[in-house]
Amino acid sequence: MIPSKAMSIDAKKLKLAVSETGIENVARVLGLSGHRRVGRSHKFLCEFHSEKTPSMDLAIGRQHGDLTFKCFGCGASGDLIALFTETKGLDHLKLPERLEAMAAAFGISPS
């Protein structure tokens, strides 16, 4: 059996490659709005509940370099894959398919 293209995508490498494109680019691809920068913090309107003031932080970790999110309004949190999956409505897909969709959305080669 020949492995599919989706199976060859390494989740950690993909998350790092996407994080390296910058928070503003990630927000653009995900369709996040209400960007406000406060010091090192990047806040956006949360996609998971209705709000007028940005309460969702996007941050790139210093130690591992991968992007995480945390909403201080509703408590939603997770990594880049979780945020991409939820904002794009891909929770019905298996992980390899989610990774393939994420690589395509950010224009990153799956190799």
Short mmCIF file of C-alpha atoms in Angstrom, two decimals:
data_model
loop_
_atom_site.label_atom_id
_atom_site.label_comp_id
_atom_site.label_asym_id
_atom_site.label_seq_id
_atom_site.Cartn_x
_atom_site.Cartn_y
_atom_site.Cartn_z
CA MET A 1 0.00 0.00 0.00
CA ILE A 2 1.39 3.41 -0.98
CA PRO A 3 1.11 5.95 1.85
CA SER A 4 -1.05 8.96 1.08
CA LYS A 5 0.36 12.48 0.89
CA ALA A 6 -1.47 13.34 4.13
CA MET A 7 0.33 10.61 6.04
CA SER A 8 3.70 12.12 5.21
CA ILE A 9 2.96 15.43 6.96
CA ASP A 10 4.70 15.79 10.31
CA ALA A 11 2.38 17.74 12.65
CA LYS A 12 5.17 19.32 14.68
CA LYS A 13 7.11 20.48 11.62
CA LEU A 14 3.94 21.85 10.05
CA LYS A 15 2.99 23.79 13.20
CA LEU A 16 6.48 25.30 13.37
CA ALA A 17 6.46 26.20 9.66
CA VAL A 18 3.08 27.91 9.98
CA SER A 19 4.15 29.73 13.17
CA GLU A 20 7.19 31.06 11.32
CA THR A 21 4.89 32.82 8.83
CA GLY A 22 3.87 35.18 11.65
CA ILE A 23 0.82 35.75 13.79
CA GLU A 24 -0.67 38.31 11.39
CA ASN A 25 -0.51 35.81 8.51
CA VAL A 26 -2.04 33.05 10.66
CA ALA A 27 -4.88 35.40 11.64
CA ARG A 28 -5.47 36.35 8.00
CA VAL A 29 -5.67 32.73 6.83
CA LEU A 30 -7.97 31.81 9.72
CA GLY A 31 -10.17 34.87 9.18
CA LEU A 32 -9.64 36.26 12.69
CA SER A 33 -10.60 39.88 13.22
CA GLY A 34 -10.28 42.63 15.79
CA HIS A 35 -6.49 42.43 16.01
CA ARG A 36 -5.03 44.45 18.84
CA ARG A 37 -1.43 44.27 19.93
CA VAL A 38 -0.71 44.87 23.60
CA GLY A 39 3.02 44.58 24.29
CA ARG A 40 4.05 41.09 23.16
CA SER A 41 0.46 39.89 23.17
CA HIS A 42 -1.74 39.63 20.08
CA LYS A 43 -5.47 39.72 20.84
CA PHE A 44 -8.30 38.88 18.47
CA LEU A 45 -12.06 38.51 18.63
CA CYS A 46 -12.82 34.95 19.68
CA GLU A 47 -14.36 32.73 17.02
CA PHE A 48 -16.15 30.62 19.63
CA HIS A 49 -18.45 33.23 21.20
CA SER A 50 -19.86 36.68 20.47
CA GLU A 51 -17.84 39.60 21.81
CA LYS A 52 -17.04 43.24 21.10
CA THR A 53 -13.62 43.44 22.74
CA PRO A 54 -10.82 41.03 21.70
CA SER A 55 -10.21 38.43 24.41
CA MET A 56 -8.42 35.64 22.53
CA ASP A 57 -4.63 35.66 22.76
CA LEU A 58 -2.47 34.16 20.04
CA ALA A 59 1.11 33.55 21.10
CA ILE A 60 4.17 31.82 19.74
CA GLY A 61 5.86 29.86 22.50
CA ARG A 62 9.40 30.87 23.33
CA GLN A 63 10.56 27.37 24.15
CA HIS A 64 9.07 25.30 21.34
CA GLY A 65 8.10 27.99 18.83
CA ASP A 66 4.62 26.68 18.14
CA LEU A 67 1.51 28.84 18.20
CA THR A 68 -1.16 28.49 20.88
CA PHE A 69 -4.40 30.29 21.61
CA LYS A 70 -6.36 31.07 24.77
CA CYS A 71 -9.66 32.92 25.06
CA PHE A 72 -10.10 34.64 28.38
CA GLY A 73 -13.82 35.12 27.68
CA CYS A 74 -15.00 31.54 27.09
CA GLY A 75 -11.94 29.53 28.12
CA ALA A 76 -11.28 27.95 24.71
CA SER A 77 -7.62 27.06 24.27
CA GLY A 78 -5.31 24.82 22.31
CA ASP A 79 -2.67 24.63 19.63
CA LEU A 80 -2.64 25.79 16.04
CA ILE A 81 -4.15 22.56 14.71
CA ALA A 82 -7.12 22.84 17.08
CA LEU A 83 -7.70 26.49 16.13
CA PHE A 84 -7.46 25.73 12.41
CA THR A 85 -9.78 22.73 12.75
CA GLU A 86 -12.43 24.70 14.63
CA THR A 87 -12.34 27.90 12.57
CA LYS A 88 -12.47 25.99 9.28
CA GLY A 89 -15.10 23.47 10.47
CA LEU A 90 -12.90 20.44 9.83
CA ASP A 91 -13.54 18.51 13.03
CA HIS A 92 -15.18 15.74 11.00
CA LEU A 93 -11.85 14.95 9.29
CA LYS A 94 -9.14 12.65 10.59
CA LEU A 95 -5.86 14.22 11.68
CA PRO A 96 -3.87 13.46 8.49
CA GLU A 97 -6.60 15.13 6.42
CA ARG A 98 -6.63 18.15 8.76
CA LEU A 99 -2.87 18.49 8.41
CA GLU A 100 -3.10 18.28 4.64
CA ALA A 101 -5.79 21.00 4.60
CA MET A 102 -3.72 23.19 6.91
CA ALA A 103 -0.58 22.81 4.77
CA ALA A 104 -2.59 23.75 1.67
CA ALA A 105 -4.22 26.78 3.37
CA PHE A 106 -0.83 28.16 4.39
CA GLY A 107 0.92 27.23 1.14
CA ILE A 108 3.37 24.88 2.83
CA SER A 109 4.73 21.83 1.04
CA PRO A 110 3.76 18.65 2.92
CA SER A 111 7.24 17.11 2.53
#
